[in-house]
Structures are given as structure tokens and as C-alpha cells.
Coordinates of C-alpha atoms in Angstrom, one line a residue:
X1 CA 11.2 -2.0 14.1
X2 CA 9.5 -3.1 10.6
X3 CA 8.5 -5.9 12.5
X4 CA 6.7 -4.1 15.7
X5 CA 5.1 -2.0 13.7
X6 CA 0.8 -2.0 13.3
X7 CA 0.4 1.2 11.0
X8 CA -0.9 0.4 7.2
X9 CA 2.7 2.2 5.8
X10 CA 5.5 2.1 7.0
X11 CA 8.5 4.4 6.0
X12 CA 11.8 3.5 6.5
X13 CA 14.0 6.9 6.1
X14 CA 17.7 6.5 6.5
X15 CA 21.2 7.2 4.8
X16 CA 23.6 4.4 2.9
X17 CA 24.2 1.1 4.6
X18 CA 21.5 1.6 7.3
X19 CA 19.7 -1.7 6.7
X20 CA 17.0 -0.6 5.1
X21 CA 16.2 -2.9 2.3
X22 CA 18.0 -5.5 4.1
X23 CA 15.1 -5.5 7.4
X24 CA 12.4 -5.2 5.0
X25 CA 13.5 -8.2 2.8
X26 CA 14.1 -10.5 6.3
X27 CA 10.6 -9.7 6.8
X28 CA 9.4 -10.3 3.4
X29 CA 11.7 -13.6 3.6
X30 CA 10.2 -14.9 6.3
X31 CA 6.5 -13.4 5.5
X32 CA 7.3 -16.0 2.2
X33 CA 8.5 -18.9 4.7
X34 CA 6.1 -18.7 7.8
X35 CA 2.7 -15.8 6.9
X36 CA 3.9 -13.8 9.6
X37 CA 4.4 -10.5 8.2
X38 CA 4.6 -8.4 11.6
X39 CA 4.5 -9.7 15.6
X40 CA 1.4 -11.7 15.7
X41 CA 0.1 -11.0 12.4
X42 CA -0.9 -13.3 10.0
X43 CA -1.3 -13.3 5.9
X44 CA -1.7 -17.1 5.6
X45 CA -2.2 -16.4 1.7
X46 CA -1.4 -13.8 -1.1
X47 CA 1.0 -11.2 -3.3
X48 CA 3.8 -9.4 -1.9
X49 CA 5.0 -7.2 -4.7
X50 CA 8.5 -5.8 -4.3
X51 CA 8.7 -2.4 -6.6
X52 CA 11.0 -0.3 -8.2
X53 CA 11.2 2.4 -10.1
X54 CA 12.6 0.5 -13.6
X55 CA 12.8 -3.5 -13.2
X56 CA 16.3 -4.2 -14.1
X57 CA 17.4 -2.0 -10.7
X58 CA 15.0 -4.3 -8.9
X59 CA 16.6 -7.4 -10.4
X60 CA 19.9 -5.9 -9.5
X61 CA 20.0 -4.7 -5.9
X62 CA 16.5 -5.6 -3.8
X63 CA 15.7 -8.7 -5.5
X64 CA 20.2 -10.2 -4.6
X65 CA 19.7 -8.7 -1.3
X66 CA 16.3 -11.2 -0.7
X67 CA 18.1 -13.8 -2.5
X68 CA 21.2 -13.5 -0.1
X69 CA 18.5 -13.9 2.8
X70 CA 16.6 -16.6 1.6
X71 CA 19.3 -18.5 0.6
X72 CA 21.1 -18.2 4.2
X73 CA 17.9 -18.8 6.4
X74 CA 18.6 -22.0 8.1
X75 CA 16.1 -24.0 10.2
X76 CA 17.3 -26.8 13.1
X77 CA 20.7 -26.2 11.4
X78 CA 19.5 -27.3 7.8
X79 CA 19.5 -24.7 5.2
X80 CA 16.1 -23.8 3.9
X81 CA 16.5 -22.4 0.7
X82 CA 18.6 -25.9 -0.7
X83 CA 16.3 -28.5 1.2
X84 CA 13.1 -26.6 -0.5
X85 CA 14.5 -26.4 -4.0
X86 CA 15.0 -30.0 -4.2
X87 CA 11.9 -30.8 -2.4
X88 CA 10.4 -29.0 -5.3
X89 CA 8.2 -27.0 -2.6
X90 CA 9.5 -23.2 -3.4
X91 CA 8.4 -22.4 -6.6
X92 CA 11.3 -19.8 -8.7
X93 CA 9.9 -18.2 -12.0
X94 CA 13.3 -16.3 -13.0
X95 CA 11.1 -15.3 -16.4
X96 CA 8.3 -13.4 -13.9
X97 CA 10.7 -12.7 -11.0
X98 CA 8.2 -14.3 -8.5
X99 CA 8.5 -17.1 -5.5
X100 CA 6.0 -18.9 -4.2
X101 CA 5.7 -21.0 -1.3
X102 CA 1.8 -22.3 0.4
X103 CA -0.2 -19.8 -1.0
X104 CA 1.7 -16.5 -0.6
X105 CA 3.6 -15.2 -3.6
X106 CA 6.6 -12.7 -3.8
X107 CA 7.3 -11.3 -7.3
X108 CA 9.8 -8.3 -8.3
X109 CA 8.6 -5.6 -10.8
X110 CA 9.6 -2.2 -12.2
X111 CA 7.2 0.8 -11.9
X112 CA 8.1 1.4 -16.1
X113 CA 5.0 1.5 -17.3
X114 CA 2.9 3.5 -15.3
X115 CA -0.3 2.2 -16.8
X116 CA 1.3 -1.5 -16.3
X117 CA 0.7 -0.7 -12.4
X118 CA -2.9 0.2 -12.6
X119 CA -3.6 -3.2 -13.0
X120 CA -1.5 -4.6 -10.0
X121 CA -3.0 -6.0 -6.7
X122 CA -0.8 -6.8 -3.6
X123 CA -1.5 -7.7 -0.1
X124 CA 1.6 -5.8 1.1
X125 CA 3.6 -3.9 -0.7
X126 CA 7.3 -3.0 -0.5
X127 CA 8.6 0.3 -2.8
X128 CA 12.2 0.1 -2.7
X129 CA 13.7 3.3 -3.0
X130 CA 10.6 4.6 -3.2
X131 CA 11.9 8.4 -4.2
X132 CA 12.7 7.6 -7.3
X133 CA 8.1 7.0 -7.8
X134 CA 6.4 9.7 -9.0
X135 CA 3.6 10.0 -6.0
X136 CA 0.3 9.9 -8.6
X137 CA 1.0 8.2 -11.2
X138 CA 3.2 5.2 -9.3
X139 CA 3.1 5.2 -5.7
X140 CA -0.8 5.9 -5.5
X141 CA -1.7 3.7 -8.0
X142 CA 0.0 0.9 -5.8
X143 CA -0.6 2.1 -2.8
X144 CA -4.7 1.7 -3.4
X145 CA -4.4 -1.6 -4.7
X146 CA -2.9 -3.1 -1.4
X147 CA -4.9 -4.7 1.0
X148 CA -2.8 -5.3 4.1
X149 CA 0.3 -3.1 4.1
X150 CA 2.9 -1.4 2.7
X151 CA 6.5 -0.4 3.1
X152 CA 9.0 1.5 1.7
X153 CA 12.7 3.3 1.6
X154 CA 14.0 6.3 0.7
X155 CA 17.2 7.7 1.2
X156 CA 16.8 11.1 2.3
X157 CA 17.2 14.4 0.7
X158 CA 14.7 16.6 -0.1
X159 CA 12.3 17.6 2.8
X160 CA 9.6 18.2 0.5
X161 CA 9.4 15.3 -1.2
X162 CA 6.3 13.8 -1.4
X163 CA 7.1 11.3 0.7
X164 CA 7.5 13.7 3.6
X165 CA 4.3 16.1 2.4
X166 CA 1.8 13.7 1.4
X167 CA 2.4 10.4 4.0
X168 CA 4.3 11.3 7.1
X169 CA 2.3 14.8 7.1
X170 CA -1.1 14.7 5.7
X171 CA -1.8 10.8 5.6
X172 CA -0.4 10.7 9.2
X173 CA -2.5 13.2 10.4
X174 CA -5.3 12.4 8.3
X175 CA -5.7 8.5 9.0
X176 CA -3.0 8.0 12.3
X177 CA -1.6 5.3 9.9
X178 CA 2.1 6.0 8.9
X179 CA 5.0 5.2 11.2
X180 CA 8.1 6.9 10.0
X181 CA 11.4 4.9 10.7
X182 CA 14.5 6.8 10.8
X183 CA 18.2 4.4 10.9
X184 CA 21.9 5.2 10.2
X185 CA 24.8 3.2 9.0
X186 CA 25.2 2.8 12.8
X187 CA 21.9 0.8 13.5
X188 CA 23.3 -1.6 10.8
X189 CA 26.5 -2.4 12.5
X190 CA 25.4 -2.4 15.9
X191 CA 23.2 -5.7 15.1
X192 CA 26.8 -6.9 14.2

């Protein structure tokens, strides 16, 4: 549904094992492989910055699960991932926890210094477990500096959370340019 999507944010709301991260890295993977970030559109060059709230939980969970993808995406039977690495095409920084392939750019960082992020661009934008961000001093401060678009996942729990008050109420009904994504552990298996 990440992938249908035309709104400028997109949140994906759901519980523990819904698929959450995992959709939104298999589009990030393949935003990296192809520039097709969503049906029919096109960011032939630039960042993708995959946040969290403190960088060695990004280097931990979000940044192994698009790993995982990237090294199991397989093209005319051939895997991808190998047949790049040794072709020296896919360019791995472990030190700056970026990839880079024909322009576009994915690179993992922490939201742990607030004043750090006041300083970074991104043509989309993916806040992983994006209720751990404070909304103005980390989420906003992102969010302004992205060009295209921007995603992120919460696990649910408190209605008010700014997540809830400030995008899917009053940016939504201010702009008409949030979709709110709601999964279950069951939309995870039933792709099985």
C-alpha cells in the first residue's frame, strides 16, 4: 500500500510483526536498485535517509532488515546484491552507514543529536519507529528538509501522540497530504 500511495507522508500504524518496517525497506531497496520509489514515480537521483531515534537501534533492527532484502533480491535468477559487490557498482560505507548505487544514496542515522538533524537534507525520508521522535525538535526538523516524501512507523499506543494530533488530524486536514496505513500481524502472514 506504501507503494500505491501519492500523499507527501505516509504513516504506517500497526502492532508487532505487521510488516511495517519490512514494506517500507522493499520499497527503499528497490527505490536504491531501480529510482522508482512509488507506482510510476521516479527519483532518478538523491538521499534517502532512514532515521531513528538513537543510531545504534537503527544499526540494529531497520538497517538488518534492509540488509536481509537487499541481499535476497534476485534478478533473472541471479542474486543482485553478490553480482553488484563484486562488480564494484554498490557502493557500502559501514563507517557512514550509507549505500549508493547511480546517483541515489541510502544512509542510516540516529536522531541523537537534535541539532545534528538541522543540518540534514533527504529526498524521502523514512522515521522508523517514529514515536520514539520528539515532534519539534526531531520529526519537524526532518520533515522540512525533505523534498519528495516521507514515511514512517509507529507502533500504536497513545491516541494523542503527536503523530495522531499533529499529521493524521491537522496536517491531513490542513494540506490533504497524509495517508494513514493501518496493518496487523495478519497482513504479514497472509502475503505468506
Amino acid at each position: 500500500r506504501n507503494y500505491l500511495s501519492k500523499k507527501r507522508l505516509v504513516v504506517n500504524r500497526g502492532g508487532t510483526r505487521s510488516s511495517k518496517t519490512y514494506s517500507i525497506c522493499q520499497l527503499l531497496v528497490n527505490w536504491l536498485m531501480t529510482g522508482e520509489i512509488r507506482d510510476g514515480e521516479y527519483i532518478e537521483e538523491g538521499v534517502a535517509n532512514i532515521v531513528r531515534k538513537f543510531q545504534a537501534t537503527a544499526e540494529g533492527t531497520v538497517q538488518q532488515t534492509f540488509d536481509g532484502i537487499l541481499e535476497k533480491m534476485k534478478y533473472d535468477g541471479e542474486l543482485v546484491f553478490s553480482s553488484l559487490i563484486r562488480s564494484k557498482k554498490l557502493k557500502i560505507n559501514k563507517t557512514k552507514k550509507s549505500y549508493a548505487y547511480k546517483g541515489r544514496k541510502v544512509k542510516f542515522i540516529g536522531a541523537d543529536n537534535p541539532q545534528k538533524l538541522k543540518g540534514v537534507s533527504s529526498d524521502i525520508l523514512y522515521c522508523n519507529e517514529a514515536d520514539e521522535l520528539e515532534y519539534k525538535k526531531e520529526f519537524f526538523q526532518l520533515e522540512v528538509r525533505t523534498k519528495h516524501v516521507v514515511f514512517i512507523d509507529l507502533n500504536p499506543s497513545d491516541p494523542d501522540i503527536w503523530i495522531n494530533t499533529e499529521l493524521e488530524q491537522k496536517q491531513a486536514e490542513k494540506y490533504d497530504n497524509v495517508d494513514v496505513i493501518v496493518s496487523t500481524y495478519l497482513d504479514n502472514y497472509a502475503n505468506l
